[in-house]
C-alpha cells in the first residue's frame, strides 16, 4: 500500500448483487468514502443544464456504459471534494474503456488496493432489482427489459475487467447470495 497516494477499492458485481448495501456497512466499519459511479451519473443526469443528461439516461435505460471521460471526471471531482484518502469506488471500472480511461487519468495518482467482487446468480440479482423497482426505487432501469441489457453488458464487458484484476491477484471474491449480514461477515474478513 502506498503511503501517499489515495487508496481505492473497486467494487464490482452484477446489477443488484448488493454492492451499495455492503458499501454502506463498509463505510461505517472501515471509514472509506463510498462513491457509486451509477449514483454520480444519475446525479449528473438530473442536474439542470448538464450537457450529458440525455446521453447518460439513454445509456442507463439500455444498460450500456457511459464514456469514461464523463464518469472518470465525476469520480475525480468527488474524490477531491471529499478530502479523504480511502475510497470505495462502486460500479467502476465496468468495461475496457472505463479501465483504460482510469489508468490514463488516475493510474499514477491512486493506489488500487484490491477489487471486491460480489458474486451472485443472475436469477437472484434479477429478483432483487425487480423487488427494488416494485418497492419504488424510481430507477428507470429496474425493469425486465433494462435488466436483460444490464446483464448482457455485465457478462460481455465487466467480467473481463474482473478477470484482468484476478490475473493480477487483486480480486477478493465474496459469495453475495447469502443474507446481508452473512455477506458482511465475509466482507469484513476481506478488509482485515
Ligand atoms: N444479501 C442480500 N440478500 C437479499 N437482498 C439484498 C441483499 N443485498 C442487497 N439486497 C437488496 O437487493 C437490492 C439491490 O441491492 P443493492 O442496491 O445494494 O445492489 P447493487 O449491487 O448496488 O445494485 P446496482 O448495481 O443495481 O446499483 C436492494 O433492494 C437491497 O435491499
Ligand atoms: N461505470 C459506470 C457505472 C454505471 N454506468 C451506468 O449506470 C447504470 C446504473 O449503474 P449502477 O451501478 O447504479 O447499477 C449502468 O447500467 C450504466 O448504464 C456507467 O455507464 N458506467
PDB file of C-alpha atoms and ligand atoms in Angstrom:
ATOM      1  CA  UNK A   1       0.000   0.000   0.000  1.00  0.00           C
ATOM      2  CA  UNK A   2       1.397   3.417  -0.921  1.00  0.00           C
ATOM      3  CA  UNK A   3       1.956   5.867   1.937  1.00  0.00           C
ATOM      4  CA  UNK A   4       0.969   8.943  -0.051  1.00  0.00           C
ATOM      5  CA  UNK A   5      -1.455   8.033  -2.800  1.00  0.00           C
ATOM      6  CA  UNK A   6      -5.185   7.761  -2.074  1.00  0.00           C
ATOM      7  CA  UNK A   7      -6.242   4.127  -1.700  1.00  0.00           C
ATOM      8  CA  UNK A   8      -9.007   2.753  -3.857  1.00  0.00           C
ATOM      9  CA  UNK A   9     -11.077  -0.411  -3.573  1.00  0.00           C
ATOM     10  CA  UNK A  10     -13.107  -1.075  -6.707  1.00  0.00           C
ATOM     11  CA  UNK A  11     -16.456  -2.764  -6.003  1.00  0.00           C
ATOM     12  CA  UNK A  12     -17.863  -4.916  -8.788  1.00  0.00           C
ATOM     13  CA  UNK A  13     -20.624  -7.497  -9.275  1.00  0.00           C
ATOM     14  CA  UNK A  14     -23.831  -7.947 -11.223  1.00  0.00           C
ATOM     15  CA  UNK A  15     -26.732  -5.481 -11.075  1.00  0.00           C
ATOM     16  CA  UNK A  16     -28.382  -5.978  -7.689  1.00  0.00           C
ATOM     17  CA  UNK A  17     -25.601  -8.143  -6.253  1.00  0.00           C
ATOM     18  CA  UNK A  18     -25.681  -5.943  -3.140  1.00  0.00           C
ATOM     19  CA  UNK A  19     -22.732  -3.608  -3.778  1.00  0.00           C
ATOM     20  CA  UNK A  20     -24.425  -0.479  -2.442  1.00  0.00           C
ATOM     21  CA  UNK A  21     -25.838  -2.317   0.593  1.00  0.00           C
ATOM     22  CA  UNK A  22     -22.418  -3.630   1.565  1.00  0.00           C
ATOM     23  CA  UNK A  23     -20.626  -0.354   0.801  1.00  0.00           C
ATOM     24  CA  UNK A  24     -22.816   1.392   3.400  1.00  0.00           C
ATOM     25  CA  UNK A  25     -21.668  -1.143   6.004  1.00  0.00           C
ATOM     26  CA  UNK A  26     -18.015  -0.860   4.966  1.00  0.00           C
ATOM     27  CA  UNK A  27     -18.159   2.923   5.306  1.00  0.00           C
ATOM     28  CA  UNK A  28     -19.360   2.569   8.899  1.00  0.00           C
ATOM     29  CA  UNK A  29     -16.811  -0.030   9.935  1.00  0.00           C
ATOM     30  CA  UNK A  30     -13.757   0.947   7.916  1.00  0.00           C
ATOM     31  CA  UNK A  31     -14.238   4.679   7.272  1.00  0.00           C
ATOM     32  CA  UNK A  32     -13.963   4.626   3.493  1.00  0.00           C
ATOM     33  CA  UNK A  33     -15.715   7.203   1.338  1.00  0.00           C
ATOM     34  CA  UNK A  34     -18.271   5.468  -0.892  1.00  0.00           C
ATOM     35  CA  UNK A  35     -18.503   6.749  -4.448  1.00  0.00           C
ATOM     36  CA  UNK A  36     -21.005   4.975  -6.673  1.00  0.00           C
ATOM     37  CA  UNK A  37     -20.355   5.639 -10.360  1.00  0.00           C
ATOM     38  CA  UNK A  38     -24.050   4.954 -11.064  1.00  0.00           C
ATOM     39  CA  UNK A  39     -25.176   7.440  -8.390  1.00  0.00           C
ATOM     40  CA  UNK A  40     -22.803  10.116  -9.721  1.00  0.00           C
ATOM     41  CA  UNK A  41     -24.118   9.572 -13.247  1.00  0.00           C
ATOM     42  CA  UNK A  42     -27.742   9.766 -12.077  1.00  0.00           C
ATOM     43  CA  UNK A  43     -26.940  12.978 -10.219  1.00  0.00           C
ATOM     44  CA  UNK A  44     -25.307  14.458 -13.311  1.00  0.00           C
ATOM     45  CA  UNK A  45     -28.297  13.376 -15.448  1.00  0.00           C
ATOM     46  CA  UNK A  46     -30.607  15.188 -13.022  1.00  0.00           C
ATOM     47  CA  UNK A  47     -28.545  18.379 -12.994  1.00  0.00           C
ATOM     48  CA  UNK A  48     -30.306  21.145 -14.840  1.00  0.00           C
ATOM     49  CA  UNK A  49     -28.308  22.354 -17.808  1.00  0.00           C
ATOM     50  CA  UNK A  50     -25.990  19.338 -17.881  1.00  0.00           C
ATOM     51  CA  UNK A  51     -24.701  18.723 -21.392  1.00  0.00           C
ATOM     52  CA  UNK A  52     -24.726  14.982 -20.679  1.00  0.00           C
ATOM     53  CA  UNK A  53     -28.223  14.399 -19.232  1.00  0.00           C
ATOM     54  CA  UNK A  54     -29.790  12.777 -22.290  1.00  0.00           C
ATOM     55  CA  UNK A  55     -26.719  10.751 -23.157  1.00  0.00           C
ATOM     56  CA  UNK A  56     -26.488   9.378 -19.626  1.00  0.00           C
ATOM     57  CA  UNK A  57     -30.202   8.496 -19.457  1.00  0.00           C
ATOM     58  CA  UNK A  58     -30.008   6.684 -22.771  1.00  0.00           C
ATOM     59  CA  UNK A  59     -27.062   4.572 -21.548  1.00  0.00           C
ATOM     60  CA  UNK A  60     -28.789   3.845 -18.232  1.00  0.00           C
ATOM     61  CA  UNK A  61     -32.023   2.647 -19.893  1.00  0.00           C
ATOM     62  CA  UNK A  62     -30.078   0.499 -22.334  1.00  0.00           C
ATOM     63  CA  UNK A  63     -27.721  -0.894 -19.711  1.00  0.00           C
ATOM     64  CA  UNK A  64     -24.726   0.332 -21.689  1.00  0.00           C
ATOM     65  CA  UNK A  65     -21.694   2.162 -20.371  1.00  0.00           C
ATOM     66  CA  UNK A  66     -21.255   5.922 -20.465  1.00  0.00           C
ATOM     67  CA  UNK A  67     -17.937   7.122 -21.999  1.00  0.00           C
ATOM     68  CA  UNK A  68     -15.201   7.128 -19.387  1.00  0.00           C
ATOM     69  CA  UNK A  69     -14.308  10.801 -19.822  1.00  0.00           C
ATOM     70  CA  UNK A  70     -17.635  11.680 -18.186  1.00  0.00           C
ATOM     71  CA  UNK A  71     -17.558   9.079 -15.418  1.00  0.00           C
ATOM     72  CA  UNK A  72     -13.885   9.472 -14.551  1.00  0.00           C
ATOM     73  CA  UNK A  73     -14.224  13.232 -14.325  1.00  0.00           C
ATOM     74  CA  UNK A  74     -17.233  12.863 -11.948  1.00  0.00           C
ATOM     75  CA  UNK A  75     -15.249  10.419  -9.807  1.00  0.00           C
ATOM     76  CA  UNK A  76     -12.126  12.585  -9.729  1.00  0.00           C
ATOM     77  CA  UNK A  77     -14.152  15.647  -8.723  1.00  0.00           C
ATOM     78  CA  UNK A  78     -15.944  13.723  -5.952  1.00  0.00           C
ATOM     79  CA  UNK A  79     -12.650  12.310  -4.661  1.00  0.00           C
ATOM     80  CA  UNK A  80     -11.078  15.747  -4.498  1.00  0.00           C
ATOM     81  CA  UNK A  81     -14.135  17.264  -2.832  1.00  0.00           C
ATOM     82  CA  UNK A  82     -14.226  14.566  -0.118  1.00  0.00           C
ATOM     83  CA  UNK A  83     -10.772  15.466   1.193  1.00  0.00           C
ATOM     84  CA  UNK A  84     -10.378  11.784   2.178  1.00  0.00           C
ATOM     85  CA  UNK A  85      -7.801   9.251   1.059  1.00  0.00           C
ATOM     86  CA  UNK A  86      -9.691   5.915   1.190  1.00  0.00           C
ATOM     87  CA  UNK A  87     -12.322   5.288  -1.457  1.00  0.00           C
ATOM     88  CA  UNK A  88     -14.769   2.540  -2.324  1.00  0.00           C
ATOM     89  CA  UNK A  89     -15.459   3.055  -5.987  1.00  0.00           C
ATOM     90  CA  UNK A  90     -18.644   1.139  -6.679  1.00  0.00           C
ATOM     91  CA  UNK A  91     -19.648   0.021 -10.183  1.00  0.00           C
ATOM     92  CA  UNK A  92     -16.409   1.001 -11.855  1.00  0.00           C
ATOM     93  CA  UNK A  93     -14.438   0.107 -13.964  1.00  0.00           C
ATOM     94  CA  UNK A  94     -17.231  -1.567 -15.931  1.00  0.00           C
ATOM     95  CA  UNK A  95     -15.572  -2.106 -19.308  1.00  0.00           C
ATOM     96  CA  UNK A  96     -12.257  -1.661 -21.140  1.00  0.00           C
ATOM     97  CA  UNK A  97     -12.987   1.995 -21.903  1.00  0.00           C
ATOM     98  CA  UNK A  98     -13.501   2.611 -18.132  1.00  0.00           C
ATOM     99  CA  UNK A  99     -10.307   0.745 -17.264  1.00  0.00           C
ATOM    100  CA  UNK A 100      -8.157   2.461 -19.889  1.00  0.00           C
ATOM    101  CA  UNK A 101      -9.540   5.897 -19.007  1.00  0.00           C
ATOM    102  CA  UNK A 102      -8.940   5.358 -15.299  1.00  0.00           C
ATOM    103  CA  UNK A 103      -5.392   4.159 -15.886  1.00  0.00           C
ATOM    104  CA  UNK A 104      -4.683   7.153 -18.110  1.00  0.00           C
ATOM    105  CA  UNK A 105      -6.147   9.811 -15.793  1.00  0.00           C
ATOM    106  CA  UNK A 106      -5.852   8.321 -12.311  1.00  0.00           C
ATOM    107  CA  UNK A 107      -3.466   5.369 -12.637  1.00  0.00           C
ATOM    108  CA  UNK A 108      -0.428   7.169 -11.240  1.00  0.00           C
ATOM    109  CA  UNK A 109      -2.442   9.300  -8.798  1.00  0.00           C
ATOM    110  CA  UNK A 110      -4.095   6.433  -6.861  1.00  0.00           C
ATOM    111  CA  UNK A 111      -3.280   3.042  -5.424  1.00  0.00           C
ATOM    112  CA  UNK A 112      -5.742   0.242  -6.231  1.00  0.00           C
ATOM    113  CA  UNK A 113      -5.727  -1.910  -3.075  1.00  0.00           C
ATOM    114  CA  UNK A 114      -7.994  -4.644  -4.421  1.00  0.00           C
ATOM    115  CA  UNK A 115     -11.273  -5.394  -6.198  1.00  0.00           C
ATOM    116  CA  UNK A 116     -14.161  -6.540  -4.054  1.00  0.00           C
ATOM    117  CA  UNK A 117     -16.214  -8.831  -6.261  1.00  0.00           C
ATOM    118  CA  UNK A 118     -19.764  -9.703  -5.234  1.00  0.00           C
ATOM    119  CA  UNK A 119     -20.615 -12.985  -6.873  1.00  0.00           C
ATOM    120  CA  UNK A 120     -24.344 -13.707  -7.207  1.00  0.00           C
ATOM    121  CA  UNK A 121     -26.504 -15.632  -9.675  1.00  0.00           C
ATOM    122  CA  UNK A 122     -28.336 -13.706 -12.365  1.00  0.00           C
ATOM    123  CA  UNK A 123     -31.666 -15.075 -11.058  1.00  0.00           C
ATOM    124  CA  UNK A 124     -31.086 -13.740  -7.530  1.00  0.00           C
ATOM    125  CA  UNK A 125     -29.800 -10.390  -8.831  1.00  0.00           C
ATOM    126  CA  UNK A 126     -32.776 -10.017 -11.172  1.00  0.00           C
ATOM    127  CA  UNK A 127     -35.246 -10.780  -8.363  1.00  0.00           C
ATOM    128  CA  UNK A 128     -33.572  -8.236  -6.064  1.00  0.00           C
ATOM    129  CA  UNK A 129     -33.658  -5.481  -8.692  1.00  0.00           C
ATOM    130  CA  UNK A 130     -37.278  -6.187  -9.631  1.00  0.00           C
ATOM    131  CA  UNK A 131     -38.244  -6.098  -5.949  1.00  0.00           C
ATOM    132  CA  UNK A 132     -36.303  -2.842  -5.544  1.00  0.00           C
ATOM    133  CA  UNK A 133     -38.206  -1.421  -8.516  1.00  0.00           C
ATOM    134  CA  UNK A 134     -41.579  -2.631  -7.178  1.00  0.00           C
ATOM    135  CA  UNK A 135     -40.744  -1.037  -3.822  1.00  0.00           C
ATOM    136  CA  UNK A 136     -40.382   2.317  -5.588  1.00  0.00           C
ATOM    137  CA  UNK A 137     -36.666   2.754  -6.325  1.00  0.00           C
ATOM    138  CA  UNK A 138     -37.643   5.218  -9.054  1.00  0.00           C
ATOM    139  CA  UNK A 139     -34.806   3.843 -11.190  1.00  0.00           C
ATOM    140  CA  UNK A 140     -35.559   3.807 -14.913  1.00  0.00           C
ATOM    141  CA  UNK A 141     -33.520   0.593 -15.256  1.00  0.00           C
ATOM    142  CA  UNK A 142     -35.143  -1.595 -12.560  1.00  0.00           C
ATOM    143  CA  UNK A 143     -37.405  -3.276 -15.142  1.00  0.00           C
ATOM    144  CA  UNK A 144     -37.068  -6.569 -17.004  1.00  0.00           C
ATOM    145  CA  UNK A 145     -36.144  -5.045 -20.345  1.00  0.00           C
ATOM    146  CA  UNK A 146     -33.326  -2.856 -18.994  1.00  0.00           C
ATOM    147  CA  UNK A 147     -32.158  -5.588 -16.631  1.00  0.00           C
ATOM    148  CA  UNK A 148     -31.655  -8.053 -19.505  1.00  0.00           C
ATOM    149  CA  UNK A 149     -29.423  -5.491 -21.202  1.00  0.00           C
ATOM    150  CA  UNK A 150     -27.573  -4.684 -17.973  1.00  0.00           C
ATOM    151  CA  UNK A 151     -26.748  -8.364 -17.525  1.00  0.00           C
ATOM    152  CA  UNK A 152     -25.583  -8.630 -21.126  1.00  0.00           C
ATOM    153  CA  UNK A 153     -23.170  -5.758 -20.517  1.00  0.00           C
ATOM    154  CA  UNK A 154     -22.037  -7.318 -17.241  1.00  0.00           C
ATOM    155  CA  UNK A 155     -21.257 -10.674 -18.864  1.00  0.00           C
ATOM    156  CA  UNK A 156     -19.804  -9.246 -22.078  1.00  0.00           C
ATOM    157  CA  UNK A 157     -17.760  -6.327 -20.684  1.00  0.00           C
ATOM    158  CA  UNK A 158     -17.466  -6.284 -16.888  1.00  0.00           C
ATOM    159  CA  UNK A 159     -16.422  -9.911 -16.337  1.00  0.00           C
ATOM    160  CA  UNK A 160     -13.325  -9.231 -18.472  1.00  0.00           C
ATOM    161  CA  UNK A 161     -12.337  -6.440 -16.069  1.00  0.00           C
ATOM    162  CA  UNK A 162     -12.750  -8.733 -13.062  1.00  0.00           C
ATOM    163  CA  UNK A 163     -10.629 -11.327 -14.877  1.00  0.00           C
ATOM    164  CA  UNK A 164      -7.991  -8.664 -15.626  1.00  0.00           C
ATOM    165  CA  UNK A 165      -7.648  -7.838 -11.909  1.00  0.00           C
ATOM    166  CA  UNK A 166      -7.858 -11.516 -10.954  1.00  0.00           C
ATOM    167  CA  UNK A 167      -4.831 -12.226 -13.129  1.00  0.00           C
ATOM    168  CA  UNK A 168      -3.016  -9.552 -11.079  1.00  0.00           C
ATOM    169  CA  UNK A 169      -4.037 -11.312  -7.838  1.00  0.00           C
ATOM    170  CA  UNK A 170      -6.183  -8.355  -6.804  1.00  0.00           C
ATOM    171  CA  UNK A 171      -9.682  -9.866  -6.637  1.00  0.00           C
ATOM    172  CA  UNK A 172     -11.355 -10.683  -3.301  1.00  0.00           C
ATOM    173  CA  UNK A 173     -14.458 -12.688  -4.165  1.00  0.00           C
ATOM    174  CA  UNK A 174     -17.488 -12.707  -1.885  1.00  0.00           C
ATOM    175  CA  UNK A 175     -20.496 -15.058  -2.023  1.00  0.00           C
ATOM    176  CA  UNK A 176     -23.223 -12.428  -2.321  1.00  0.00           C
ATOM    177  CA  UNK A 177     -26.100 -14.918  -2.387  1.00  0.00           C
ATOM    178  CA  UNK A 178     -26.167 -15.041   1.428  1.00  0.00           C
ATOM    179  CA  UNK A 179     -28.080 -12.728   3.777  1.00  0.00           C
ATOM    180  CA  UNK A 180     -26.719  -9.159   4.029  1.00  0.00           C
ATOM    181  CA  UNK A 181     -25.223  -9.857   7.482  1.00  0.00           C
ATOM    182  CA  UNK A 182     -23.553 -13.071   6.337  1.00  0.00           C
ATOM    183  CA  UNK A 183     -22.168 -11.283   3.286  1.00  0.00           C
ATOM    184  CA  UNK A 184     -20.795  -8.565   5.534  1.00  0.00           C
ATOM    185  CA  UNK A 185     -19.002 -11.131   7.716  1.00  0.00           C
ATOM    186  CA  UNK A 186     -17.095 -12.238   4.619  1.00  0.00           C
ATOM    187  CA  UNK A 187     -16.547  -8.636   3.531  1.00  0.00           C
ATOM    188  CA  UNK A 188     -15.043  -7.839   6.927  1.00  0.00           C
ATOM    189  CA  UNK A 189     -12.566 -10.704   6.510  1.00  0.00           C
ATOM    190  CA  UNK A 190     -11.626  -9.348   3.081  1.00  0.00           C
ATOM    191  CA  UNK A 191     -10.707  -5.984   4.641  1.00  0.00           C
ATOM    192  CA  UNK A 192      -8.847  -7.322   7.666  1.00  0.00           C
TER     193      UNK A 192
HETATM  194  N1  LIG B   1     -27.690 -10.128   0.545  1.00  0.00           N
HETATM  195  C1  LIG B   1     -28.873  -9.700   0.137  1.00  0.00           C
HETATM  196  N2  LIG B   1     -29.936 -10.520   0.150  1.00  0.00           N
HETATM  197  C2  LIG B   1     -31.152 -10.094  -0.290  1.00  0.00           C
HETATM  198  N3  LIG B   1     -31.407  -8.853  -0.750  1.00  0.00           N
HETATM  199  C3  LIG B   1     -30.366  -7.994  -0.792  1.00  0.00           C
HETATM  200  C4  LIG B   1     -29.060  -8.366  -0.357  1.00  0.00           C
HETATM  201  N4  LIG B   1     -28.237  -7.305  -0.507  1.00  0.00           N
HETATM  202  C5  LIG B   1     -28.982  -6.317  -1.030  1.00  0.00           C
HETATM  203  N5  LIG B   1     -30.255  -6.722  -1.182  1.00  0.00           N
HETATM  204  C6  LIG B   1     -31.365  -5.945  -1.754  1.00  0.00           C
HETATM  205  O1  LIG B   1     -31.246  -6.072  -3.177  1.00  0.00           O
HETATM  206  C7  LIG B   1     -31.454  -4.816  -3.827  1.00  0.00           C
HETATM  207  C8  LIG B   1     -30.172  -4.427  -4.577  1.00  0.00           C
HETATM  208  O2  LIG B   1     -29.158  -4.155  -3.615  1.00  0.00           O
HETATM  209  P1  LIG B   1     -28.073  -3.030  -3.884  1.00  0.00           P
HETATM  210  O3  LIG B   1     -28.742  -1.787  -4.317  1.00  0.00           O
HETATM  211  O4  LIG B   1     -27.204  -2.994  -2.703  1.00  0.00           O
HETATM  212  O5  LIG B   1     -27.324  -3.714  -5.106  1.00  0.00           O
HETATM  213  P2  LIG B   1     -26.277  -3.097  -6.127  1.00  0.00           P
HETATM  214  O6  LIG B   1     -25.340  -4.186  -6.467  1.00  0.00           O
HETATM  215  O7  LIG B   1     -25.698  -1.843  -5.573  1.00  0.00           O
HETATM  216  O8  LIG B   1     -27.249  -2.768  -7.329  1.00  0.00           O
HETATM  217  P3  LIG B   1     -26.987  -1.910  -8.661  1.00  0.00           P
HETATM  218  O9  LIG B   1     -25.772  -2.440  -9.317  1.00  0.00           O
HETATM  219  O10 LIG B   1     -28.209  -2.180  -9.461  1.00  0.00           O
HETATM  220  O11 LIG B   1     -26.872  -0.484  -8.237  1.00  0.00           O
HETATM  221  C9  LIG B   1     -31.839  -3.831  -2.738  1.00  0.00           C
HETATM  222  O12 LIG B   1     -33.235  -3.732  -2.691  1.00  0.00           O
HETATM  223  C10 LIG B   1     -31.283  -4.458  -1.455  1.00  0.00           C
HETATM  224  O13 LIG B   1     -32.027  -4.114  -0.322  1.00  0.00           O
HETATM  225  N1  LIG B   2     -19.036   2.915 -14.547  1.00  0.00           N
HETATM  226  C1  LIG B   2     -20.347   3.046 -14.843  1.00  0.00           C
HETATM  227  C2  LIG B   2     -21.341   2.802 -13.893  1.00  0.00           C
HETATM  228  C3  LIG B   2     -22.658   2.901 -14.248  1.00  0.00           C
HETATM  229  N2  LIG B   2     -22.992   3.272 -15.512  1.00  0.00           N
HETATM  230  C4  LIG B   2     -24.405   3.384 -15.956  1.00  0.00           C
HETATM  231  O1  LIG B   2     -25.284   3.483 -14.856  1.00  0.00           O
HETATM  232  C5  LIG B   2     -26.158   2.347 -14.824  1.00  0.00           C
HETATM  233  C6  LIG B   2     -26.507   2.002 -13.427  1.00  0.00           C
HETATM  234  O2  LIG B   2     -25.335   1.644 -12.694  1.00  0.00           O
HETATM  235  P1  LIG B   2     -25.436   1.023 -11.232  1.00  0.00           P
HETATM  236  O3  LIG B   2     -24.049   0.705 -10.834  1.00  0.00           O
HETATM  237  O4  LIG B   2     -26.055   2.070 -10.362  1.00  0.00           O
HETATM  238  O5  LIG B   2     -26.303  -0.188 -11.349  1.00  0.00           O
HETATM  239  C7  LIG B   2     -25.419   1.270 -15.622  1.00  0.00           C
HETATM  240  O6  LIG B   2     -26.251   0.254 -16.131  1.00  0.00           O
HETATM  241  C8  LIG B   2     -24.804   2.131 -16.738  1.00  0.00           C
HETATM  242  O7  LIG B   2     -25.734   2.463 -17.710  1.00  0.00           O
HETATM  243  C9  LIG B   2     -21.995   3.532 -16.437  1.00  0.00           C
HETATM  244  O8  LIG B   2     -22.274   3.855 -17.603  1.00  0.00           O
HETATM  245  N3  LIG B   2     -20.691   3.431 -16.080  1.00  0.00           N
END
